[in-house]
PDB file of C-alpha atoms in Angstrom:
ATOM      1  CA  UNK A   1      30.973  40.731  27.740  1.00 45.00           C
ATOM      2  CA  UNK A   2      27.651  41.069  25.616  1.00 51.00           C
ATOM      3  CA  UNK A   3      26.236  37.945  25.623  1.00 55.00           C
ATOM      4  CA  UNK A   4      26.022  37.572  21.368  1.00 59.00           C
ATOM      5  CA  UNK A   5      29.853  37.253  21.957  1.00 71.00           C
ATOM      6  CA  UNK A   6      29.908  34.103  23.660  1.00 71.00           C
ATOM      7  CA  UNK A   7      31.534  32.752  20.666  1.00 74.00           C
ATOM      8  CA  UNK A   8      34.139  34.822  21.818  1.00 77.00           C
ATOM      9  CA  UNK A   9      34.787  32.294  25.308  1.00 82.00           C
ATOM     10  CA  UNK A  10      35.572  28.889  25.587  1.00 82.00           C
ATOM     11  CA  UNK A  11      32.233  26.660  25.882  1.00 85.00           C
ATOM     12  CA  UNK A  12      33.929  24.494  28.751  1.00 86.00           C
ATOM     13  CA  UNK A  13      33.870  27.735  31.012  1.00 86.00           C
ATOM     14  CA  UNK A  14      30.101  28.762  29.885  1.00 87.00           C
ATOM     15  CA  UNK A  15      27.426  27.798  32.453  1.00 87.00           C
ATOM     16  CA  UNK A  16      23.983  27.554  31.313  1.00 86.00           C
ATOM     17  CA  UNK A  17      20.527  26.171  32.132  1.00 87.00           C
ATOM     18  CA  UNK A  18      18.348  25.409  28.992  1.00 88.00           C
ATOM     19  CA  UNK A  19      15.522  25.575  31.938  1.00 91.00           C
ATOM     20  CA  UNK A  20      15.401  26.905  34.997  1.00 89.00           C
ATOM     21  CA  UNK A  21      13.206  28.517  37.508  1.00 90.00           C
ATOM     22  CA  UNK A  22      13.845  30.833  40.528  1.00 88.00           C
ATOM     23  CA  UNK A  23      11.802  31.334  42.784  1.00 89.00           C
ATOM     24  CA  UNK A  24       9.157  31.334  40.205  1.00 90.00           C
ATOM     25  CA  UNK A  25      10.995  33.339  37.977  1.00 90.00           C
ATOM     26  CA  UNK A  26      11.784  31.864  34.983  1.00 91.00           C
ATOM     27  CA  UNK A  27      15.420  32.696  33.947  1.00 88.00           C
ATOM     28  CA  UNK A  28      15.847  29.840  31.114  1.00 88.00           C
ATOM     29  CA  UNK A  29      18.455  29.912  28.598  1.00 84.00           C
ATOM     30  CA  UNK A  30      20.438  32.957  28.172  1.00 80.00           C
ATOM     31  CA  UNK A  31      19.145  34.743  31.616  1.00 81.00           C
ATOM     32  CA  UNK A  32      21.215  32.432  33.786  1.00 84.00           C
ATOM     33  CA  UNK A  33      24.425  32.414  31.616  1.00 84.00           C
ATOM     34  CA  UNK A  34      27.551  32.320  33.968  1.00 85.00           C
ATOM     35  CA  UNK A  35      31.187  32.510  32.767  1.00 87.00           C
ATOM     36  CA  UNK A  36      33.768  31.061  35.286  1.00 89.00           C
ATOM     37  CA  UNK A  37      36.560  32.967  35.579  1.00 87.00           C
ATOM     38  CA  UNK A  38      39.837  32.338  34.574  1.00 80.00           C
ATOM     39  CA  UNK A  39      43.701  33.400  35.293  1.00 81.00           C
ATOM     40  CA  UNK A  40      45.880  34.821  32.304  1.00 78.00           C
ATOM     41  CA  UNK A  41      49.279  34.000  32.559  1.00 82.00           C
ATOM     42  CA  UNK A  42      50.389  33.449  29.046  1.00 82.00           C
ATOM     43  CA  UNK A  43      50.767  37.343  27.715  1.00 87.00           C
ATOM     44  CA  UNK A  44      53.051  39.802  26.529  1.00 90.00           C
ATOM     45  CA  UNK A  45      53.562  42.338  28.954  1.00 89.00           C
ATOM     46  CA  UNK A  46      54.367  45.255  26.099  1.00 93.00           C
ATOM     47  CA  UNK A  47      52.458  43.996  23.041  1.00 95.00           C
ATOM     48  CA  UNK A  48      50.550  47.263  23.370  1.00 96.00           C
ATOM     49  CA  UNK A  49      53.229  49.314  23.221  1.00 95.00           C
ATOM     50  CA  UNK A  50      53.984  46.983  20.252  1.00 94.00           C
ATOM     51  CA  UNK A  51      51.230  47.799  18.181  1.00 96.00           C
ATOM     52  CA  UNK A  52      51.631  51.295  19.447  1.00 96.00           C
ATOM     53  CA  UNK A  53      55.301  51.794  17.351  1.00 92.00           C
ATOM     54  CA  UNK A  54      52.662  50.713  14.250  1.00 92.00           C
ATOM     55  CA  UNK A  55      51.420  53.718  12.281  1.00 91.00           C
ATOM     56  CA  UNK A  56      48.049  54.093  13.121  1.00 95.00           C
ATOM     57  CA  UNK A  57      48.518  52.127  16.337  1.00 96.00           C
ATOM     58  CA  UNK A  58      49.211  55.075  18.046  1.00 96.00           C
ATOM     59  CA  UNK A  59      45.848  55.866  20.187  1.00 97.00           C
ATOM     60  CA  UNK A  60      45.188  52.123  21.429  1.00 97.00           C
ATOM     61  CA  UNK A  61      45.696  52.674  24.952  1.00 97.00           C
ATOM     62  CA  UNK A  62      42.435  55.336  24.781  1.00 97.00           C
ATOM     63  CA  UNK A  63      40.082  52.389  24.406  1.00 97.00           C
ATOM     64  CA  UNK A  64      37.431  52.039  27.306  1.00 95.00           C
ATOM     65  CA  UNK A  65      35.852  48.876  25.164  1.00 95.00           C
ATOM     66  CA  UNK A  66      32.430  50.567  24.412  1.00 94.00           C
ATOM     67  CA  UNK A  67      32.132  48.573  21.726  1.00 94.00           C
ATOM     68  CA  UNK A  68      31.045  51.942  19.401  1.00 96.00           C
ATOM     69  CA  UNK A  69      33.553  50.488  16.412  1.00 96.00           C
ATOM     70  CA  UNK A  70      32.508  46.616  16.216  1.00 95.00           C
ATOM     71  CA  UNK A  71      28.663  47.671  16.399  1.00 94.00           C
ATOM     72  CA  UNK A  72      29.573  50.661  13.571  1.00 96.00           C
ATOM     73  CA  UNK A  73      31.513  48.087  11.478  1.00 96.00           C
ATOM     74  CA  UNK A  74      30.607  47.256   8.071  1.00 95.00           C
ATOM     75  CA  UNK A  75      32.468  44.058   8.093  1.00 95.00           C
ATOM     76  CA  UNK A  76      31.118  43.067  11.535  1.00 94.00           C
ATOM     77  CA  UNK A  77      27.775  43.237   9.642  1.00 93.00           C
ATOM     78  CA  UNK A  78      28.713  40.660   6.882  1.00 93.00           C
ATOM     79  CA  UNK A  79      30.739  38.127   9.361  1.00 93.00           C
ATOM     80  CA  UNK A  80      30.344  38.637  13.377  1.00 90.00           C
ATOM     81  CA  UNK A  81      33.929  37.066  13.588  1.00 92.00           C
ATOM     82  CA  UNK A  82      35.443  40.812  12.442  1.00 95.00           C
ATOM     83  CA  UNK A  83      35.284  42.341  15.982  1.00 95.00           C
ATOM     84  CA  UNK A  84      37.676  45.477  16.574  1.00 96.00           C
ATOM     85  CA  UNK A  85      36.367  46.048  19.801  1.00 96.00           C
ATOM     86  CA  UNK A  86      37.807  42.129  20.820  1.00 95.00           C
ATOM     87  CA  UNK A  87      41.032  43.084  19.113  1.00 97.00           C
ATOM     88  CA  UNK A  88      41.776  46.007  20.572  1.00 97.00           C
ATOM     89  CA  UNK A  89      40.970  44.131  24.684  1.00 95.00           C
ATOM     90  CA  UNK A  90      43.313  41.674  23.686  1.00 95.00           C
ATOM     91  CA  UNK A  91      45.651  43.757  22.771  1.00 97.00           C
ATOM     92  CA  UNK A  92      45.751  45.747  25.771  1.00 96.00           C
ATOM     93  CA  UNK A  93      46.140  42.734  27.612  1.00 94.00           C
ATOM     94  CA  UNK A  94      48.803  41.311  25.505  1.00 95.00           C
ATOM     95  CA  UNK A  95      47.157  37.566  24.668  1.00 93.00           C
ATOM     96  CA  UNK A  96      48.684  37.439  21.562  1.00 93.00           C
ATOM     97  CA  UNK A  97      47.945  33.654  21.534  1.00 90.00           C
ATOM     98  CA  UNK A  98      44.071  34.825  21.358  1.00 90.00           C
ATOM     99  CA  UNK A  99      44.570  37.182  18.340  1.00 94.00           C
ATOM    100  CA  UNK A 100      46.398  34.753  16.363  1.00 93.00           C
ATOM    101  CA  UNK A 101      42.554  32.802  16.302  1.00 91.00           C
ATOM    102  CA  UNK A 102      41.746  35.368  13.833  1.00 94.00           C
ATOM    103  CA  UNK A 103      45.091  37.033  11.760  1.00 94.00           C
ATOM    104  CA  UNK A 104      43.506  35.390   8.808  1.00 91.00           C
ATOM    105  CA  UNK A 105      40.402  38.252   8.505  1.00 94.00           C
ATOM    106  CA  UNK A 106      41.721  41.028  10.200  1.00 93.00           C
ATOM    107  CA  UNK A 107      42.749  42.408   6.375  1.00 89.00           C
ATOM    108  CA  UNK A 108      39.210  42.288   6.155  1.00 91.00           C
ATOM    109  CA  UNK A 109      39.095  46.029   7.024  1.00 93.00           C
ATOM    110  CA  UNK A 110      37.910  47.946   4.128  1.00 92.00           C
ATOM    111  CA  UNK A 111      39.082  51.325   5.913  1.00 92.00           C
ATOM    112  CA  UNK A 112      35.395  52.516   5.401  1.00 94.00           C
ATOM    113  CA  UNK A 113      36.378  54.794   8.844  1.00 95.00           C
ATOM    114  CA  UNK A 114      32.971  54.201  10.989  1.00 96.00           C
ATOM    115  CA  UNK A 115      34.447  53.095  13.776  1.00 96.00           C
ATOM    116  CA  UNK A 116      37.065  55.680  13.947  1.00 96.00           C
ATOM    117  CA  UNK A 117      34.119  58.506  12.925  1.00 97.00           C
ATOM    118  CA  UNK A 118      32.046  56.954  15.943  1.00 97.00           C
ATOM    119  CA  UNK A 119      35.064  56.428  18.484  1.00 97.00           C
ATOM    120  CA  UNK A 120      34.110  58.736  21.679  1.00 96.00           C
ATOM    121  CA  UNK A 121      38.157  58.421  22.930  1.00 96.00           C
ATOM    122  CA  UNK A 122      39.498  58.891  19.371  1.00 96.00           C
ATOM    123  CA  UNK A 123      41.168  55.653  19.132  1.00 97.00           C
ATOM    124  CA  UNK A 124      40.968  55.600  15.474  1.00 97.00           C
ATOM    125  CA  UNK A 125      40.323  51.668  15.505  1.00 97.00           C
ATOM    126  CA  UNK A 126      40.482  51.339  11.839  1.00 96.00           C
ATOM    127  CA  UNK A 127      44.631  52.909  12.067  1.00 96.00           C
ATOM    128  CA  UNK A 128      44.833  49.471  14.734  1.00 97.00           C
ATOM    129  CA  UNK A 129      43.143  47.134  12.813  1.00 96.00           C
ATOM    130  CA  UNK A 130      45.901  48.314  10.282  1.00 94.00           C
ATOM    131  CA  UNK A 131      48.735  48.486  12.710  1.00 95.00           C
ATOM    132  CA  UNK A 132      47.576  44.993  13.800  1.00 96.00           C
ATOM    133  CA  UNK A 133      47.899  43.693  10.164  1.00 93.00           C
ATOM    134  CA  UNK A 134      51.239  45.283   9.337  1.00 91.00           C
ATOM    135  CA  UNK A 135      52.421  43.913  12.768  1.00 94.00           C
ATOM    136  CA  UNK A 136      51.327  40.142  11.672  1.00 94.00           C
ATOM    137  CA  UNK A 137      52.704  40.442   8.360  1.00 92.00           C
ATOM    138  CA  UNK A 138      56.056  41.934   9.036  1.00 89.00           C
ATOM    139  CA  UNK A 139      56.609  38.715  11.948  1.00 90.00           C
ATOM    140  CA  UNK A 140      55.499  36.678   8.959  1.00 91.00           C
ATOM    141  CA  UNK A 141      52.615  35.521  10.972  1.00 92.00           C
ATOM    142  CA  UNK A 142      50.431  36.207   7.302  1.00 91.00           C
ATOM    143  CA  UNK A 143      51.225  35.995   4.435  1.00 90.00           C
ATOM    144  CA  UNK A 144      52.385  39.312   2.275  1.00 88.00           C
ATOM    145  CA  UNK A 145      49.251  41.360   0.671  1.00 86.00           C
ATOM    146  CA  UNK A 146      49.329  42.353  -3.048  1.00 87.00           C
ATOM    147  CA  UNK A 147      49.388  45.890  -1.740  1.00 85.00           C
ATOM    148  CA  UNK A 148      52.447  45.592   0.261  1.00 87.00           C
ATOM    149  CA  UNK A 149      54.268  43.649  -2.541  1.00 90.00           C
ATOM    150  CA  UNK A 150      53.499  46.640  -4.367  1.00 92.00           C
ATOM    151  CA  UNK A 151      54.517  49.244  -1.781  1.00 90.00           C
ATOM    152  CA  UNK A 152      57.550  47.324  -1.747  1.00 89.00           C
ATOM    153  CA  UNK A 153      58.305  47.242  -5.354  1.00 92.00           C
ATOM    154  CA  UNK A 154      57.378  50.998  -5.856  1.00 91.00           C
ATOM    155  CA  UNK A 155      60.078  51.740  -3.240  1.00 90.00           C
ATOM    156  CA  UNK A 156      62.619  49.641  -4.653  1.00 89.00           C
ATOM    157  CA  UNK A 157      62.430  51.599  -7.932  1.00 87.00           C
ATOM    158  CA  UNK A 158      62.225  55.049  -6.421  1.00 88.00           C
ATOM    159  CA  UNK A 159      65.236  53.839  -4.201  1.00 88.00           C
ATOM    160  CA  UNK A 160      67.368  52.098  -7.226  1.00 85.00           C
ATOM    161  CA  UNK A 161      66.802  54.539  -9.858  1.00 84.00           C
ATOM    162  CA  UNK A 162      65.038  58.020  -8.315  1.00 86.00           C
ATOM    163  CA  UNK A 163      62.067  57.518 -10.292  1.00 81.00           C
ATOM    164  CA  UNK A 164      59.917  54.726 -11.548  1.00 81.00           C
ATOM    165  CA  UNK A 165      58.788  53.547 -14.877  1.00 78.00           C
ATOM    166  CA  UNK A 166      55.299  51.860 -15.004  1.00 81.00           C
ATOM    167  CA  UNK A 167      55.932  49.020 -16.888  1.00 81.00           C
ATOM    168  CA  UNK A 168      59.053  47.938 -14.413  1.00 84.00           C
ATOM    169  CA  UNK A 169      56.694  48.445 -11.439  1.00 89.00           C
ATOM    170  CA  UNK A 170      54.038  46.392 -12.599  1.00 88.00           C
ATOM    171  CA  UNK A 171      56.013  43.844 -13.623  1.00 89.00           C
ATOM    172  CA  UNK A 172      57.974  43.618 -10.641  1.00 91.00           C
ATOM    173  CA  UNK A 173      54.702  44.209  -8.591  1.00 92.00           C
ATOM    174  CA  UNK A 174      53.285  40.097 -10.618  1.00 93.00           C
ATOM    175  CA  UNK A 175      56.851  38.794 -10.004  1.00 93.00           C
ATOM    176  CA  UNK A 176      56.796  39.393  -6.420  1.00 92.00           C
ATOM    177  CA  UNK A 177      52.824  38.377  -5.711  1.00 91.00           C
ATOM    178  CA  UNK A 178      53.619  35.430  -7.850  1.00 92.00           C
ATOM    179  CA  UNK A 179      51.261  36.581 -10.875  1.00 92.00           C
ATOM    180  CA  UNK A 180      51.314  35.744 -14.360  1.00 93.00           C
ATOM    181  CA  UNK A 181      53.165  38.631 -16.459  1.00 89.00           C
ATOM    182  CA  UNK A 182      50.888  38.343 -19.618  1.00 89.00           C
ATOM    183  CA  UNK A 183      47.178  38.479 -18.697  1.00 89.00           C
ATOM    184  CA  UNK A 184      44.026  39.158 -20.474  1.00 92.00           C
ATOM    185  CA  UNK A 185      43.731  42.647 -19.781  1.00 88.00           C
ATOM    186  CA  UNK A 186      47.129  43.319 -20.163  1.00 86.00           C
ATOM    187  CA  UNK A 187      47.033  42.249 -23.598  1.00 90.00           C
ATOM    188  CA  UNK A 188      43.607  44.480 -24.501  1.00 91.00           C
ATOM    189  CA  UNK A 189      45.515  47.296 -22.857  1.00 83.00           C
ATOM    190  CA  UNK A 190      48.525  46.794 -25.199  1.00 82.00           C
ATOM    191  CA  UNK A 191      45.952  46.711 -27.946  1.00 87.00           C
ATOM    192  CA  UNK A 192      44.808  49.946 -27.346  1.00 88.00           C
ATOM    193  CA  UNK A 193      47.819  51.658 -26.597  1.00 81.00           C
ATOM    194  CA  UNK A 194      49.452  50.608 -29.742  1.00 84.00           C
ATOM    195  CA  UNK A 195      46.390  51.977 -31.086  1.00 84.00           C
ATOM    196  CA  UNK A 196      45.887  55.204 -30.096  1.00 82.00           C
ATOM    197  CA  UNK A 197      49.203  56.250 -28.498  1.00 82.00           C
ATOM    198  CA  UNK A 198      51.452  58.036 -30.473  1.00 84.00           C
ATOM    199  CA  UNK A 199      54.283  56.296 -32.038  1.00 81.00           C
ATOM    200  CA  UNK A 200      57.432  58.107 -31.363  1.00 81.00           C
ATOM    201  CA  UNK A 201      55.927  57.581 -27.061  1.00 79.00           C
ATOM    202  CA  UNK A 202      55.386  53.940 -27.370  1.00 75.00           C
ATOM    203  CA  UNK A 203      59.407  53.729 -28.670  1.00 81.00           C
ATOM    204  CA  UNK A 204      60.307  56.023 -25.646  1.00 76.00           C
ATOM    205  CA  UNK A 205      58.052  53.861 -23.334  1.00 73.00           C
ATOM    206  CA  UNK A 206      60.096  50.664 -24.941  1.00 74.00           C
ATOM    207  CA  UNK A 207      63.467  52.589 -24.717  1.00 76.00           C
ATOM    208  CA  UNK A 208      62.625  53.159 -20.816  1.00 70.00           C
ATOM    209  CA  UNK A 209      61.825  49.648 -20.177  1.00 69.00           C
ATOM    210  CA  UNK A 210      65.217  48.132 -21.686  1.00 73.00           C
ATOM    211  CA  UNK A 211      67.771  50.605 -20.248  1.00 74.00           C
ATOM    212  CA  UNK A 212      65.989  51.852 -16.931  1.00 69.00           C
ATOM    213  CA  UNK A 213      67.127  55.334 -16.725  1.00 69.00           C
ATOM    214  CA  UNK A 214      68.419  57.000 -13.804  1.00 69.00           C
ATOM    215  CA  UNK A 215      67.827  60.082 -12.191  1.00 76.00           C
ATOM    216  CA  UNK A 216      70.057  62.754 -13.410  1.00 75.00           C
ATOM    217  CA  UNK A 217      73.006  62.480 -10.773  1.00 76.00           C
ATOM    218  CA  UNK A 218      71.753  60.209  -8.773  1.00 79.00           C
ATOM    219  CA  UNK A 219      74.920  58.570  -7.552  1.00 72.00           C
ATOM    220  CA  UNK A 220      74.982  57.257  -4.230  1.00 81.00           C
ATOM    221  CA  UNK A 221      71.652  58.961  -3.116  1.00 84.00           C
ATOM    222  CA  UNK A 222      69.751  56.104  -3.191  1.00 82.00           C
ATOM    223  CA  UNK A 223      72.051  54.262  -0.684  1.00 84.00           C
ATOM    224  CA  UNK A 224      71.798  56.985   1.348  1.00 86.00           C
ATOM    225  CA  UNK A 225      67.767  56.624   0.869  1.00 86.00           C
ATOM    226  CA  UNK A 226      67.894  53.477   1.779  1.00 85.00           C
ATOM    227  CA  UNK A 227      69.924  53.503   4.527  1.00 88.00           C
ATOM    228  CA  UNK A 228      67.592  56.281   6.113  1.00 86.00           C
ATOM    229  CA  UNK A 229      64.428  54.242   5.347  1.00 83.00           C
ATOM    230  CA  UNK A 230      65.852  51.415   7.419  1.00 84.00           C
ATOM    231  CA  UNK A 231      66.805  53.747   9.967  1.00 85.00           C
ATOM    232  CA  UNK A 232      63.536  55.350  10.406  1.00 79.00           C
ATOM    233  CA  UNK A 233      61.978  51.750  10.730  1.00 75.00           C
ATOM    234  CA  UNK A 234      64.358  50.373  13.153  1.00 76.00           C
ATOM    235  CA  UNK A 235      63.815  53.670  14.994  1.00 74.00           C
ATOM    236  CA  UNK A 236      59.831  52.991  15.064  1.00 66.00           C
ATOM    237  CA  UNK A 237      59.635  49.506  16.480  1.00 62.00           C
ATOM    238  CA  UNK A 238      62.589  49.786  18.915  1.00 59.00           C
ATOM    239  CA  UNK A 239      62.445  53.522  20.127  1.00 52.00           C
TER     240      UNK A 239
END
């Protein structure tokens, strides 16, 4: 393990002499680090294959731990804490317990796509730092991200009604992150609209809003959407 990850191991198991000299070789501080070993007993033997059922997930197995995608990170850069390359080992070994340290900044991945650019085995690192976060959130192990309420909202009205109305799916989109329904910009946007928008589309925006139209025989499609959704994710984390 490169030794600026030492953070990385418990500082019980680190041995290291502040000075010390060798047979006149002077191997002080970080020259005569040792790490005693240790025996893993508490892991998952098919957390991989876990992460794996995960879109994105897919390719994990491929890593040889290079460490290409922590040292191409642009969030590694800002906070040495965001390291894919650790991830992805404890993955493949199954210590959940370990990754669990840090579910609160794996989101941090702003999908810039270095480390899956750089990746020599085309792990795609940046599809398992998502698969990771998807995994955590859907065990409720984190909480839910705006963008997922959203996701989940979005469905819901494509699902319900075959089509979706923007003011339903924001509003539904604040109820569900737990946001206020009238904010500031909200209330310039209004401003403008009424302004500039045509009259006779504003009532037909309104109309939409109060009766939530349907999809022209829509009937029990959506169940059957629905049903197939579930389906298709039941398939993908048990198949």
């Amino acid at each position: 393990m490169a030794i600026h990850e030492k953070t990385l191991i418990d500082p019980d198991r680190i041995l290291q002499h502040d000075h010390l000299v060798i047979d006149g070789v002077d191997v002080s501080g970080s020259w005569n680090t040792m790490i005693t070993p240790r025996t893993l007993t508490d892991y998952e033997e098919h957390f991989e294959e876990i992460i794996q059922s995960y879109n994105g997930g897919e390719n994990v197995h491929r890593c040889w731990q290079c460490g290409s995608c922590t040292n191409s990170c642009t969030m590694y850069a800002q906070n040495v804490d965001f390291n894919p390359r650790y991830w992805i080992y404890l993955i493949r070994l199954g210590l959940k317990a370990e990754l669990m340290k840090d579910k609160d900044i794996i989101w941090q991945c702003v999908s810039c796509n270095k480390c899956t650019n750089i990746c020599p085995k085309d792990v795609r690192p940046e599809g398992v730092m998502k698969a990771t976060a998807h995994w955590l959130e859907e065990n409720g192990l984190t909480p839910k991200t705006p963008s997922t309420h959203f996701d989940e909202e979005f469905t819901h009205e494509c699902i319900e009604f075959g089509r979706i109305e923007d003011t339903e799916v924001m509003v539904g989109f604040f109820k569900r992150s737990g946001q206020p329904l009238v904010q500031a910009w909200i209330v310039e946007f209004g401003k403008r609209l009424t302004k500039h928008m045509p009259l006779g589309q504003l009532s037909k925006m309104g109309m939409n809003v109060v009766f939530r139209p349907k999809t022209k025989s829509w009937g029990k499609t959506g169940e059957v959407l629905a049903e197939y959704v579930k389906a298709q994710k039941e398939a993908a984390h048990h198949g």
